[in-house]
XYZ file of C-alpha atoms in Angstrom:
67
model
C -15.074 -19.827 -11.670
C -18.116 -18.744 -13.734
C -20.338 -18.035 -11.079
C -17.466 -15.927 -9.178
C -17.738 -14.180 -12.500
C -21.871 -13.834 -13.175
C -21.273 -12.243 -8.768
C -18.063 -10.034 -10.585
C -21.024 -8.505 -13.474
C -23.673 -8.306 -11.385
C -21.241 -6.037 -9.034
C -20.759 -3.969 -12.614
C -17.207 -5.826 -12.929
C -16.455 -6.332 -16.534
C -15.075 -10.192 -16.411
C -13.122 -12.328 -18.678
C -11.987 -16.479 -17.762
C -9.066 -17.191 -19.374
C -7.304 -20.248 -19.207
C -3.208 -20.722 -20.070
C -0.832 -22.894 -19.993
C 3.352 -22.760 -19.108
C 4.433 -20.929 -15.610
C 1.668 -19.249 -14.440
C 4.023 -16.063 -13.036
C 4.600 -15.445 -15.815
C 1.397 -15.787 -18.579
C -0.025 -13.663 -15.575
C 2.537 -11.338 -16.306
C 2.101 -11.378 -19.838
C -1.328 -10.872 -19.739
C -0.955 -7.972 -17.464
C 0.901 -6.362 -20.009
C -1.828 -6.573 -23.025
C -4.780 -6.310 -21.529
C -3.756 -3.748 -18.860
C -6.612 -5.538 -16.155
C -7.841 -2.332 -12.846
C -8.283 -5.336 -11.492
C -5.998 -9.102 -11.320
C -7.531 -11.636 -8.551
C -5.836 -14.751 -7.814
C -6.049 -17.351 -5.487
C -4.721 -19.211 -3.365
C -4.457 -22.208 -2.126
C -3.823 -21.905 2.066
C 0.448 -22.460 2.417
C 2.060 -21.245 5.234
C 4.565 -18.490 5.189
C 7.466 -20.904 5.806
C 6.045 -23.045 2.967
C 6.655 -19.435 -0.121
C 9.046 -18.259 1.682
C 11.096 -22.131 0.589
C 8.834 -22.487 -2.332
C 8.130 -19.646 -3.388
C 4.797 -18.191 -4.727
C 2.933 -17.095 -7.481
C 0.784 -14.623 -6.152
C 3.904 -13.481 -4.335
C 5.903 -12.816 -7.328
C 2.571 -11.415 -8.820
C 2.626 -8.232 -6.986
C 6.369 -7.616 -6.521
C 6.617 -7.875 -10.494
C 2.799 -7.056 -11.695
C 2.657 -2.994 -12.631
């Protein structure tokens, strides 16, 4: 994560890495509300669309609920 952060900083982005515990989508939305970032970067572990529909997806919830 720090290597990716360095690359983004070289490209002109301000980068902060934050680690929280709890429901991931809720924590991400809480930070989005408080920090008002210009971009959110969320990784994926490559489940299929069928798995996402059955199990839910953090990135899907964030995209649907973020500002």
